[in-house]
PDB file of C-alpha atoms in Angstrom:
ATOM      1  CA  UNK A   1     119.873  46.620  76.534  1.00  0.00           C
ATOM      2  CA  UNK A   2     121.149  43.814  78.785  1.00  0.00           C
ATOM      3  CA  UNK A   3     119.830  45.699  81.786  1.00  0.00           C
ATOM      4  CA  UNK A   4     116.312  45.841  80.392  1.00  0.00           C
ATOM      5  CA  UNK A   5     116.421  42.192  79.307  1.00  0.00           C
ATOM      6  CA  UNK A   6     117.479  41.129  82.807  1.00  0.00           C
ATOM      7  CA  UNK A   7     114.665  43.168  84.304  1.00  0.00           C
ATOM      8  CA  UNK A   8     112.080  41.668  81.946  1.00  0.00           C
ATOM      9  CA  UNK A   9     113.356  38.153  82.682  1.00  0.00           C
ATOM     10  CA  UNK A  10     113.173  38.740  86.412  1.00  0.00           C
ATOM     11  CA  UNK A  11     109.596  40.020  86.232  1.00  0.00           C
ATOM     12  CA  UNK A  12     108.583  37.115  83.993  1.00  0.00           C
ATOM     13  CA  UNK A  13     109.818  34.710  86.697  1.00  0.00           C
ATOM     14  CA  UNK A  14     108.115  36.831  89.364  1.00  0.00           C
ATOM     15  CA  UNK A  15     104.846  36.659  87.396  1.00  0.00           C
ATOM     16  CA  UNK A  16     105.040  32.866  87.202  1.00  0.00           C
ATOM     17  CA  UNK A  17     105.752  32.652  90.934  1.00  0.00           C
ATOM     18  CA  UNK A  18     102.817  35.011  91.660  1.00  0.00           C
ATOM     19  CA  UNK A  19     100.455  32.956  89.477  1.00  0.00           C
ATOM     20  CA  UNK A  20     101.572  29.778  91.275  1.00  0.00           C
ATOM     21  CA  UNK A  21     100.923  31.338  94.670  1.00  0.00           C
ATOM     22  CA  UNK A  22      97.636  32.658  93.364  1.00  0.00           C
ATOM     23  CA  UNK A  23      96.671  29.072  92.580  1.00  0.00           C
ATOM     24  CA  UNK A  24      97.960  27.575  95.831  1.00  0.00           C
ATOM     25  CA  UNK A  25      96.874  29.994  98.557  1.00  0.00           C
ATOM     26  CA  UNK A  26      93.095  29.699  98.114  1.00  0.00           C
ATOM     27  CA  UNK A  27      93.370  25.924  98.187  1.00  0.00           C
ATOM     28  CA  UNK A  28      95.085  26.056 101.553  1.00  0.00           C
ATOM     29  CA  UNK A  29      91.851  27.426 103.012  1.00  0.00           C
ATOM     30  CA  UNK A  30      89.408  24.914 104.539  1.00  0.00           C
ATOM     31  CA  UNK A  31      86.273  24.052 102.646  1.00  0.00           C
ATOM     32  CA  UNK A  32      85.333  23.354  99.036  1.00  0.00           C
ATOM     33  CA  UNK A  33      83.535  25.789  96.719  1.00  0.00           C
ATOM     34  CA  UNK A  34      81.520  23.013  95.101  1.00  0.00           C
ATOM     35  CA  UNK A  35      80.264  21.789  98.493  1.00  0.00           C
ATOM     36  CA  UNK A  36      79.391  25.366  99.483  1.00  0.00           C
ATOM     37  CA  UNK A  37      77.304  25.874  96.342  1.00  0.00           C
ATOM     38  CA  UNK A  38      75.559  22.504  96.781  1.00  0.00           C
ATOM     39  CA  UNK A  39      74.796  23.374 100.402  1.00  0.00           C
ATOM     40  CA  UNK A  40      73.054  26.555  99.165  1.00  0.00           C
ATOM     41  CA  UNK A  41      71.005  24.436  96.753  1.00  0.00           C
ATOM     42  CA  UNK A  42      70.014  22.045  99.539  1.00  0.00           C
ATOM     43  CA  UNK A  43      68.874  24.958 101.704  1.00  0.00           C
ATOM     44  CA  UNK A  44      66.444  25.910  98.974  1.00  0.00           C
ATOM     45  CA  UNK A  45      65.058  22.359  98.951  1.00  0.00           C
ATOM     46  CA  UNK A  46      66.625  21.248  95.709  1.00  0.00           C
ATOM     47  CA  UNK A  47      67.868  17.651  95.276  1.00  0.00           C
ATOM     48  CA  UNK A  48      71.589  17.087  95.093  1.00  0.00           C
ATOM     49  CA  UNK A  49      72.894  13.980  93.319  1.00  0.00           C
ATOM     50  CA  UNK A  50      76.432  12.839  92.397  1.00  0.00           C
ATOM     51  CA  UNK A  51      75.712  13.912  88.849  1.00  0.00           C
ATOM     52  CA  UNK A  52      74.793  17.388  90.145  1.00  0.00           C
ATOM     53  CA  UNK A  53      78.026  17.631  92.056  1.00  0.00           C
ATOM     54  CA  UNK A  54      80.044  16.601  88.984  1.00  0.00           C
ATOM     55  CA  UNK A  55      78.225  19.117  86.796  1.00  0.00           C
ATOM     56  CA  UNK A  56      78.857  22.006  89.210  1.00  0.00           C
ATOM     57  CA  UNK A  57      82.488  20.947  89.657  1.00  0.00           C
ATOM     58  CA  UNK A  58      83.028  21.171  85.910  1.00  0.00           C
ATOM     59  CA  UNK A  59      81.126  24.446  85.762  1.00  0.00           C
ATOM     60  CA  UNK A  60      83.391  25.966  88.422  1.00  0.00           C
ATOM     61  CA  UNK A  61      86.530  25.062  86.497  1.00  0.00           C
ATOM     62  CA  UNK A  62      87.310  21.487  87.472  1.00  0.00           C
ATOM     63  CA  UNK A  63      86.803  19.085  90.364  1.00  0.00           C
ATOM     64  CA  UNK A  64      88.850  20.117  93.397  1.00  0.00           C
ATOM     65  CA  UNK A  65      89.224  16.381  94.222  1.00  0.00           C
ATOM     66  CA  UNK A  66      91.553  16.070  91.234  1.00  0.00           C
ATOM     67  CA  UNK A  67      95.323  15.974  91.910  1.00  0.00           C
ATOM     68  CA  UNK A  68      96.849  19.395  92.452  1.00  0.00           C
ATOM     69  CA  UNK A  69      99.030  19.142  89.379  1.00  0.00           C
ATOM     70  CA  UNK A  70      95.955  18.480  87.249  1.00  0.00           C
ATOM     71  CA  UNK A  71      94.160  21.465  88.782  1.00  0.00           C
ATOM     72  CA  UNK A  72      97.291  23.618  88.280  1.00  0.00           C
ATOM     73  CA  UNK A  73      97.557  22.688  84.611  1.00  0.00           C
ATOM     74  CA  UNK A  74      93.834  23.391  84.029  1.00  0.00           C
ATOM     75  CA  UNK A  75      94.268  26.710  85.863  1.00  0.00           C
ATOM     76  CA  UNK A  76      97.117  27.791  83.539  1.00  0.00           C
ATOM     77  CA  UNK A  77      95.205  26.705  80.440  1.00  0.00           C
ATOM     78  CA  UNK A  78      92.108  28.659  81.517  1.00  0.00           C
ATOM     79  CA  UNK A  79      94.258  31.742  82.192  1.00  0.00           C
ATOM     80  CA  UNK A  80      95.752  31.475  78.694  1.00  0.00           C
ATOM     81  CA  UNK A  81      92.215  31.511  77.282  1.00  0.00           C
ATOM     82  CA  UNK A  82      91.187  34.420  79.534  1.00  0.00           C
ATOM     83  CA  UNK A  83      88.698  32.192  81.358  1.00  0.00           C
ATOM     84  CA  UNK A  84      88.677  33.057  85.056  1.00  0.00           C
ATOM     85  CA  UNK A  85      85.835  30.727  85.900  1.00  0.00           C
ATOM     86  CA  UNK A  86      82.423  31.190  87.490  1.00  0.00           C
ATOM     87  CA  UNK A  87      81.951  32.909  90.832  1.00  0.00           C
ATOM     88  CA  UNK A  88      80.323  30.961  93.667  1.00  0.00           C
ATOM     89  CA  UNK A  89      79.481  34.159  95.613  1.00  0.00           C
ATOM     90  CA  UNK A  90      77.646  35.712  92.625  1.00  0.00           C
ATOM     91  CA  UNK A  91      76.647  32.535  90.808  1.00  0.00           C
ATOM     92  CA  UNK A  92      76.024  32.216  87.880  1.00  0.00           C
ATOM     93  CA  UNK A  93      78.012  35.353  87.023  1.00  0.00           C
ATOM     94  CA  UNK A  94      81.463  34.961  85.514  1.00  0.00           C
ATOM     95  CA  UNK A  95      84.449  36.131  87.538  1.00  0.00           C
ATOM     96  CA  UNK A  96      85.515  38.461  84.758  1.00  0.00           C
ATOM     97  CA  UNK A  97      82.072  40.133  84.772  1.00  0.00           C
ATOM     98  CA  UNK A  98      82.114  40.560  88.536  1.00  0.00           C
ATOM     99  CA  UNK A  99      85.604  42.113  88.483  1.00  0.00           C
ATOM    100  CA  UNK A 100      84.943  44.373  85.497  1.00  0.00           C
ATOM    101  CA  UNK A 101      81.760  45.624  87.167  1.00  0.00           C
ATOM    102  CA  UNK A 102      83.501  46.526  90.437  1.00  0.00           C
ATOM    103  CA  UNK A 103      86.989  47.488  89.294  1.00  0.00           C
ATOM    104  CA  UNK A 104      86.149  50.905  87.746  1.00  0.00           C
ATOM    105  CA  UNK A 105      84.614  52.077  91.051  1.00  0.00           C
ATOM    106  CA  UNK A 106      87.778  51.159  92.989  1.00  0.00           C
ATOM    107  CA  UNK A 107      90.173  52.503  90.390  1.00  0.00           C
ATOM    108  CA  UNK A 108      88.423  55.865  90.271  1.00  0.00           C
ATOM    109  CA  UNK A 109      87.969  56.166  94.062  1.00  0.00           C
ATOM    110  CA  UNK A 110      91.361  54.912  95.275  1.00  0.00           C
ATOM    111  CA  UNK A 111      93.231  56.193  92.201  1.00  0.00           C
ATOM    112  CA  UNK A 112      91.993  59.775  92.514  1.00  0.00           C
ATOM    113  CA  UNK A 113      92.449  59.744  96.315  1.00  0.00           C
ATOM    114  CA  UNK A 114      96.014  58.394  95.953  1.00  0.00           C
ATOM    115  CA  UNK A 115      96.901  61.065  93.380  1.00  0.00           C
ATOM    116  CA  UNK A 116      95.451  63.859  95.583  1.00  0.00           C
ATOM    117  CA  UNK A 117      97.251  62.551  98.695  1.00  0.00           C
ATOM    118  CA  UNK A 118     100.566  62.197  96.856  1.00  0.00           C
ATOM    119  CA  UNK A 119     100.480  65.593  95.219  1.00  0.00           C
ATOM    120  CA  UNK A 120      99.434  67.439  98.380  1.00  0.00           C
ATOM    121  CA  UNK A 121     101.861  65.497 100.544  1.00  0.00           C
ATOM    122  CA  UNK A 122     104.821  66.092  98.214  1.00  0.00           C
ATOM    123  CA  UNK A 123     104.081  69.812  97.815  1.00  0.00           C
ATOM    124  CA  UNK A 124     103.597  70.400 101.507  1.00  0.00           C
ATOM    125  CA  UNK A 125     106.629  68.256 102.314  1.00  0.00           C
ATOM    126  CA  UNK A 126     108.794  70.320  99.981  1.00  0.00           C
ATOM    127  CA  UNK A 127     107.657  73.580 101.621  1.00  0.00           C
ATOM    128  CA  UNK A 128     108.115  72.262 105.152  1.00  0.00           C
ATOM    129  CA  UNK A 129     111.505  70.693 104.358  1.00  0.00           C
ATOM    130  CA  UNK A 130     112.749  73.885 102.731  1.00  0.00           C
ATOM    131  CA  UNK A 131     112.355  75.722 106.028  1.00  0.00           C
ATOM    132  CA  UNK A 132     112.578  73.107 108.817  1.00  0.00           C
ATOM    133  CA  UNK A 133     111.778  74.187 112.347  1.00  0.00           C
ATOM    134  CA  UNK A 134     108.929  76.526 111.452  1.00  0.00           C
ATOM    135  CA  UNK A 135     105.389  76.280 112.714  1.00  0.00           C
ATOM    136  CA  UNK A 136     104.465  74.211 109.676  1.00  0.00           C
ATOM    137  CA  UNK A 137     107.030  71.638 110.745  1.00  0.00           C
ATOM    138  CA  UNK A 138     105.203  71.251 114.063  1.00  0.00           C
ATOM    139  CA  UNK A 139     102.047  70.110 112.189  1.00  0.00           C
ATOM    140  CA  UNK A 140     103.726  66.990 110.813  1.00  0.00           C
ATOM    141  CA  UNK A 141     103.063  64.838 113.933  1.00  0.00           C
ATOM    142  CA  UNK A 142      99.314  65.435 113.504  1.00  0.00           C
ATOM    143  CA  UNK A 143      99.433  64.175 109.925  1.00  0.00           C
ATOM    144  CA  UNK A 144     101.487  61.117 110.860  1.00  0.00           C
ATOM    145  CA  UNK A 145      99.011  60.421 113.643  1.00  0.00           C
ATOM    146  CA  UNK A 146      96.246  60.208 111.052  1.00  0.00           C
ATOM    147  CA  UNK A 147      98.345  57.674 109.181  1.00  0.00           C
ATOM    148  CA  UNK A 148      98.530  55.567 112.322  1.00  0.00           C
ATOM    149  CA  UNK A 149      94.756  55.669 112.900  1.00  0.00           C
ATOM    150  CA  UNK A 150      92.905  52.592 111.607  1.00  0.00           C
ATOM    151  CA  UNK A 151      90.990  53.207 108.395  1.00  0.00           C
ATOM    152  CA  UNK A 152      87.676  51.989 109.763  1.00  0.00           C
ATOM    153  CA  UNK A 153      87.894  54.221 112.870  1.00  0.00           C
ATOM    154  CA  UNK A 154      88.657  57.330 110.834  1.00  0.00           C
ATOM    155  CA  UNK A 155      85.898  56.387 108.364  1.00  0.00           C
ATOM    156  CA  UNK A 156      83.346  55.962 111.150  1.00  0.00           C
ATOM    157  CA  UNK A 157      84.275  59.359 112.624  1.00  0.00           C
ATOM    158  CA  UNK A 158      83.801  61.068 109.258  1.00  0.00           C
ATOM    159  CA  UNK A 159      80.531  59.281 108.677  1.00  0.00           C
ATOM    160  CA  UNK A 160      79.218  60.381 112.056  1.00  0.00           C
ATOM    161  CA  UNK A 161      80.298  64.022 111.746  1.00  0.00           C
ATOM    162  CA  UNK A 162      79.828  64.825 108.049  1.00  0.00           C
ATOM    163  CA  UNK A 163      77.012  62.433 107.165  1.00  0.00           C
ATOM    164  CA  UNK A 164      74.879  61.840 110.212  1.00  0.00           C
ATOM    165  CA  UNK A 165      75.338  65.083 112.227  1.00  0.00           C
ATOM    166  CA  UNK A 166      75.841  67.645 109.463  1.00  0.00           C
ATOM    167  CA  UNK A 167      74.079  65.708 106.702  1.00  0.00           C
ATOM    168  CA  UNK A 168      76.426  66.966 104.012  1.00  0.00           C
ATOM    169  CA  UNK A 169      77.024  63.570 102.384  1.00  0.00           C
ATOM    170  CA  UNK A 170      75.230  60.213 102.070  1.00  0.00           C
ATOM    171  CA  UNK A 171      75.910  57.561 104.672  1.00  0.00           C
ATOM    172  CA  UNK A 172      76.779  54.701 102.314  1.00  0.00           C
ATOM    173  CA  UNK A 173      76.669  53.411  98.762  1.00  0.00           C
ATOM    174  CA  UNK A 174      78.262  54.401  95.497  1.00  0.00           C
ATOM    175  CA  UNK A 175      75.419  56.382  93.926  1.00  0.00           C
ATOM    176  CA  UNK A 176      71.741  57.177  94.282  1.00  0.00           C
ATOM    177  CA  UNK A 177      69.956  53.888  93.549  1.00  0.00           C
ATOM    178  CA  UNK A 178      67.047  55.646  91.859  1.00  0.00           C
ATOM    179  CA  UNK A 179      69.409  56.674  89.065  1.00  0.00           C
ATOM    180  CA  UNK A 180      70.394  54.517  86.117  1.00  0.00           C
ATOM    181  CA  UNK A 181      74.193  54.154  85.842  1.00  0.00           C
ATOM    182  CA  UNK A 182      75.572  55.870  82.783  1.00  0.00           C
ATOM    183  CA  UNK A 183      77.775  58.665  81.492  1.00  0.00           C
ATOM    184  CA  UNK A 184      75.376  61.510  82.266  1.00  0.00           C
ATOM    185  CA  UNK A 185      75.780  64.529  84.456  1.00  0.00           C
ATOM    186  CA  UNK A 186      73.231  63.506  87.097  1.00  0.00           C
ATOM    187  CA  UNK A 187      74.763  60.088  87.691  1.00  0.00           C
ATOM    188  CA  UNK A 188      78.344  61.386  87.734  1.00  0.00           C
ATOM    189  CA  UNK A 189      77.419  64.091  90.211  1.00  0.00           C
ATOM    190  CA  UNK A 190      75.754  61.467  92.416  1.00  0.00           C
ATOM    191  CA  UNK A 191      78.810  59.214  92.221  1.00  0.00           C
ATOM    192  CA  UNK A 192      81.093  62.103  93.207  1.00  0.00           C
ATOM    193  CA  UNK A 193      78.859  62.974  96.148  1.00  0.00           C
ATOM    194  CA  UNK A 194      78.780  59.395  97.379  1.00  0.00           C
ATOM    195  CA  UNK A 195      82.501  58.898  96.845  1.00  0.00           C
ATOM    196  CA  UNK A 196      83.666  62.061  98.611  1.00  0.00           C
ATOM    197  CA  UNK A 197      83.724  60.592 102.142  1.00  0.00           C
ATOM    198  CA  UNK A 198      85.581  57.367 101.222  1.00  0.00           C
ATOM    199  CA  UNK A 199      88.085  59.424  99.209  1.00  0.00           C
ATOM    200  CA  UNK A 200      88.571  61.875 102.091  1.00  0.00           C
ATOM    201  CA  UNK A 201      89.244  58.955 104.431  1.00  0.00           C
ATOM    202  CA  UNK A 202      91.941  57.608 102.169  1.00  0.00           C
ATOM    203  CA  UNK A 203      93.533  61.054 101.652  1.00  0.00           C
ATOM    204  CA  UNK A 204      93.650  61.878 105.363  1.00  0.00           C
ATOM    205  CA  UNK A 205      95.033  58.467 106.241  1.00  0.00           C
ATOM    206  CA  UNK A 206      97.834  58.518 103.629  1.00  0.00           C
ATOM    207  CA  UNK A 207      98.901  62.128 103.201  1.00  0.00           C
ATOM    208  CA  UNK A 208     101.092  61.996 106.339  1.00  0.00           C
ATOM    209  CA  UNK A 209     103.417  59.384 104.866  1.00  0.00           C
ATOM    210  CA  UNK A 210     103.940  61.402 101.671  1.00  0.00           C
ATOM    211  CA  UNK A 211     104.508  64.635 103.592  1.00  0.00           C
ATOM    212  CA  UNK A 212     106.963  63.133 106.074  1.00  0.00           C
ATOM    213  CA  UNK A 213     108.944  61.325 103.384  1.00  0.00           C
ATOM    214  CA  UNK A 214     109.285  64.399 101.167  1.00  0.00           C
ATOM    215  CA  UNK A 215     110.142  66.604 104.144  1.00  0.00           C
ATOM    216  CA  UNK A 216     112.999  64.315 105.268  1.00  0.00           C
ATOM    217  CA  UNK A 217     114.343  64.049 101.712  1.00  0.00           C
ATOM    218  CA  UNK A 218     114.317  67.837 101.371  1.00  0.00           C
ATOM    219  CA  UNK A 219     116.252  68.280 104.626  1.00  0.00           C
ATOM    220  CA  UNK A 220     118.805  65.726 103.442  1.00  0.00           C
ATOM    221  CA  UNK A 221     119.080  67.294  99.964  1.00  0.00           C
ATOM    222  CA  UNK A 222     119.701  70.779 101.325  1.00  0.00           C
ATOM    223  CA  UNK A 223     123.016  69.608 102.786  1.00  0.00           C
ATOM    224  CA  UNK A 224     124.327  68.429  99.391  1.00  0.00           C
ATOM    225  CA  UNK A 225     127.207  70.229  97.712  1.00  0.00           C
ATOM    226  CA  UNK A 226     125.259  71.199  94.595  1.00  0.00           C
ATOM    227  CA  UNK A 227     122.769  73.165  96.760  1.00  0.00           C
ATOM    228  CA  UNK A 228     125.673  75.062  98.329  1.00  0.00           C
ATOM    229  CA  UNK A 229     127.097  75.688  94.872  1.00  0.00           C
ATOM    230  CA  UNK A 230     123.758  77.030  93.641  1.00  0.00           C
ATOM    231  CA  UNK A 231     123.561  79.379  96.627  1.00  0.00           C
ATOM    232  CA  UNK A 232     127.121  80.523  96.002  1.00  0.00           C
ATOM    233  CA  UNK A 233     126.169  81.391  92.433  1.00  0.00           C
ATOM    234  CA  UNK A 234     123.572  83.776  93.776  1.00  0.00           C
ATOM    235  CA  UNK A 235     120.541  81.923  92.480  1.00  0.00           C
ATOM    236  CA  UNK A 236     117.230  82.918  94.011  1.00  0.00           C
ATOM    237  CA  UNK A 237     115.815  80.689  96.750  1.00  0.00           C
ATOM    238  CA  UNK A 238     112.763  79.923  94.596  1.00  0.00           C
ATOM    239  CA  UNK A 239     115.015  78.804  91.732  1.00  0.00           C
ATOM    240  CA  UNK A 240     117.048  76.551  94.038  1.00  0.00           C
ATOM    241  CA  UNK A 241     113.882  75.105  95.585  1.00  0.00           C
ATOM    242  CA  UNK A 242     112.191  74.382  92.268  1.00  0.00           C
ATOM    243  CA  UNK A 243     115.095  73.360  90.001  1.00  0.00           C
ATOM    244  CA  UNK A 244     117.583  71.754  92.393  1.00  0.00           C
ATOM    245  CA  UNK A 245     116.271  70.699  95.789  1.00  0.00           C
ATOM    246  CA  UNK A 246     112.735  69.566  94.919  1.00  0.00           C
ATOM    247  CA  UNK A 247     113.650  67.785  91.674  1.00  0.00           C
ATOM    248  CA  UNK A 248     116.191  65.585  93.452  1.00  0.00           C
ATOM    249  CA  UNK A 249     114.266  65.092  96.666  1.00  0.00           C
ATOM    250  CA  UNK A 250     111.115  63.975  94.848  1.00  0.00           C
ATOM    251  CA  UNK A 251     112.723  60.913  93.146  1.00  0.00           C
ATOM    252  CA  UNK A 252     111.932  58.465  95.989  1.00  0.00           C
ATOM    253  CA  UNK A 253     108.397  59.821  96.117  1.00  0.00           C
ATOM    254  CA  UNK A 254     107.991  59.205  92.369  1.00  0.00           C
ATOM    255  CA  UNK A 255     109.002  55.557  92.869  1.00  0.00           C
ATOM    256  CA  UNK A 256     106.633  55.238  95.809  1.00  0.00           C
ATOM    257  CA  UNK A 257     103.828  56.843  93.813  1.00  0.00           C
ATOM    258  CA  UNK A 258     104.195  54.382  90.942  1.00  0.00           C
ATOM    259  CA  UNK A 259     104.120  51.437  93.352  1.00  0.00           C
ATOM    260  CA  UNK A 260     101.117  52.929  95.149  1.00  0.00           C
ATOM    261  CA  UNK A 261      99.246  53.107  91.848  1.00  0.00           C
ATOM    262  CA  UNK A 262      99.917  49.406  91.483  1.00  0.00           C
ATOM    263  CA  UNK A 263      98.021  48.764  94.723  1.00  0.00           C
ATOM    264  CA  UNK A 264      95.108  50.943  93.605  1.00  0.00           C
ATOM    265  CA  UNK A 265      93.530  47.806  92.001  1.00  0.00           C
ATOM    266  CA  UNK A 266      93.337  46.109  95.385  1.00  0.00           C
ATOM    267  CA  UNK A 267      91.320  48.972  96.721  1.00  0.00           C
ATOM    268  CA  UNK A 268      90.769  49.696 100.383  1.00  0.00           C
ATOM    269  CA  UNK A 269      88.784  46.766 101.746  1.00  0.00           C
ATOM    270  CA  UNK A 270      87.981  48.290 105.121  1.00  0.00           C
ATOM    271  CA  UNK A 271      86.983  51.687 103.724  1.00  0.00           C
ATOM    272  CA  UNK A 272      84.765  50.142 101.087  1.00  0.00           C
ATOM    273  CA  UNK A 273      83.069  47.961 103.704  1.00  0.00           C
ATOM    274  CA  UNK A 274      82.378  50.874 106.044  1.00  0.00           C
ATOM    275  CA  UNK A 275      80.785  52.880 103.248  1.00  0.00           C
ATOM    276  CA  UNK A 276      79.199  49.883 101.469  1.00  0.00           C
ATOM    277  CA  UNK A 277      81.018  51.105  98.367  1.00  0.00           C
ATOM    278  CA  UNK A 278      80.587  48.885  95.281  1.00  0.00           C
ATOM    279  CA  UNK A 279      84.320  48.366  94.738  1.00  0.00           C
ATOM    280  CA  UNK A 280      86.624  45.401  94.374  1.00  0.00           C
ATOM    281  CA  UNK A 281      87.401  45.322  98.107  1.00  0.00           C
ATOM    282  CA  UNK A 282      83.905  44.159  98.990  1.00  0.00           C
ATOM    283  CA  UNK A 283      84.057  41.525  96.264  1.00  0.00           C
ATOM    284  CA  UNK A 284      87.374  40.222  97.614  1.00  0.00           C
ATOM    285  CA  UNK A 285      86.023  40.005 101.154  1.00  0.00           C
ATOM    286  CA  UNK A 286      82.932  38.152  99.958  1.00  0.00           C
ATOM    287  CA  UNK A 287      85.126  35.745  97.990  1.00  0.00           C
ATOM    288  CA  UNK A 288      87.196  34.934 101.081  1.00  0.00           C
ATOM    289  CA  UNK A 289      84.098  34.481 103.226  1.00  0.00           C
ATOM    290  CA  UNK A 290      82.501  32.047 100.741  1.00  0.00           C
ATOM    291  CA  UNK A 291      85.713  30.241  99.759  1.00  0.00           C
ATOM    292  CA  UNK A 292      85.160  31.463  96.230  1.00  0.00           C
ATOM    293  CA  UNK A 293      88.426  30.228  94.694  1.00  0.00           C
ATOM    294  CA  UNK A 294      87.744  31.536  91.224  1.00  0.00           C
ATOM    295  CA  UNK A 295      86.882  35.069  92.336  1.00  0.00           C
ATOM    296  CA  UNK A 296      89.777  35.214  94.764  1.00  0.00           C
ATOM    297  CA  UNK A 297      92.184  34.083  92.061  1.00  0.00           C
ATOM    298  CA  UNK A 298      90.722  36.581  89.621  1.00  0.00           C
ATOM    299  CA  UNK A 299      91.072  39.523  92.028  1.00  0.00           C
ATOM    300  CA  UNK A 300      94.567  38.452  93.085  1.00  0.00           C
ATOM    301  CA  UNK A 301      95.522  38.151  89.384  1.00  0.00           C
ATOM    302  CA  UNK A 302      94.518  41.739  88.666  1.00  0.00           C
ATOM    303  CA  UNK A 303      96.336  42.923  91.795  1.00  0.00           C
ATOM    304  CA  UNK A 304      99.473  40.930  90.869  1.00  0.00           C
ATOM    305  CA  UNK A 305      99.550  42.289  87.329  1.00  0.00           C
ATOM    306  CA  UNK A 306      99.073  45.876  88.532  1.00  0.00           C
ATOM    307  CA  UNK A 307     101.791  45.691  91.187  1.00  0.00           C
ATOM    308  CA  UNK A 308     104.311  43.924  88.970  1.00  0.00           C
ATOM    309  CA  UNK A 309     103.565  46.360  86.153  1.00  0.00           C
ATOM    310  CA  UNK A 310     104.096  49.363  88.410  1.00  0.00           C
ATOM    311  CA  UNK A 311     107.371  47.974  89.770  1.00  0.00           C
ATOM    312  CA  UNK A 312     108.597  47.113  86.264  1.00  0.00           C
ATOM    313  CA  UNK A 313     107.740  50.651  85.108  1.00  0.00           C
ATOM    314  CA  UNK A 314     109.715  52.158  88.011  1.00  0.00           C
ATOM    315  CA  UNK A 315     112.748  49.967  87.356  1.00  0.00           C
ATOM    316  CA  UNK A 316     112.755  50.779  83.620  1.00  0.00           C
ATOM    317  CA  UNK A 317     112.317  54.507  84.256  1.00  0.00           C
ATOM    318  CA  UNK A 318     115.162  54.547  86.796  1.00  0.00           C
ATOM    319  CA  UNK A 319     117.329  52.756  84.251  1.00  0.00           C
ATOM    320  CA  UNK A 320     116.657  55.561  81.790  1.00  0.00           C
ATOM    321  CA  UNK A 321     116.915  58.431  84.260  1.00  0.00           C
ATOM    322  CA  UNK A 322     119.975  57.262  86.189  1.00  0.00           C
ATOM    323  CA  UNK A 323     122.711  55.512  84.129  1.00  0.00           C
ATOM    324  CA  UNK A 324     124.410  54.489  87.389  1.00  0.00           C
ATOM    325  CA  UNK A 325     121.535  52.081  87.980  1.00  0.00           C
ATOM    326  CA  UNK A 326     122.349  50.205  84.801  1.00  0.00           C
ATOM    327  CA  UNK A 327     126.034  50.198  85.602  1.00  0.00           C
ATOM    328  CA  UNK A 328     125.445  48.682  89.078  1.00  0.00           C
ATOM    329  CA  UNK A 329     123.122  46.067  87.534  1.00  0.00           C
TER     330      UNK A 329
END
């Protein structure tokens, strides 16, 4: 029990530190969101008065000319109420509405791609590590090479070959714009078709890391005494692979998978930009470009909660699975 209480206390402090950084980092950027919004109004020929500036400052969550401690206190109070403010980039939309509109696209795309890459990488890594030195082992450098290739370059290659040359998939977007979004077969089929290339990019770019990690753990596990004991008992190679070697070698991959799911919320900014995918990555890039403090803080908050939650889940599970972890803590 003390182990779990210590872990919860640590992550509570980590959450407070993350929220504080979430508040501070956007304000270190040059510019002022109120001034940016007023400049857009002036470009449309509308009059801007001190009263207008004050009204927009209050609308966006407080005047950024206030002392930082006042802004910080208002920021915490707004978070407690679930008020993330109004987005400058998508004014007058609320930050929560912008995020909730984009988040499902990213969670489905990156989440499914991450699961596929992890499962395939772990399975192939177990097979390759079980018999190192075979021709399958020689294919690993090609998969790790894909992991070293920049996302945008790989995405552009796939777009050119599969979309432009072969015409198998759409060039960009999240779905056919002539369709009305909804839970119907036609729209879901369109979303799958448009999301295939971005998902393929993520899978190809990340599968090498899973495969190499599992392969190395398998090679290390095969030298353990309990593997030799299982062989001495006359157990079949398939039984040893499934029940002894793979189950122990996969533990680091399970931890890495849980942490990777935490980063699913952040999406893949570059991939989403290349494919003009309506995910959270494009919203985050737009927020940074327009100094949209509220939207940046809202996106970072969701990312922080997802990553901390995934790490906490891994720590608690390891505490249950391996009693030695609790003893060392």
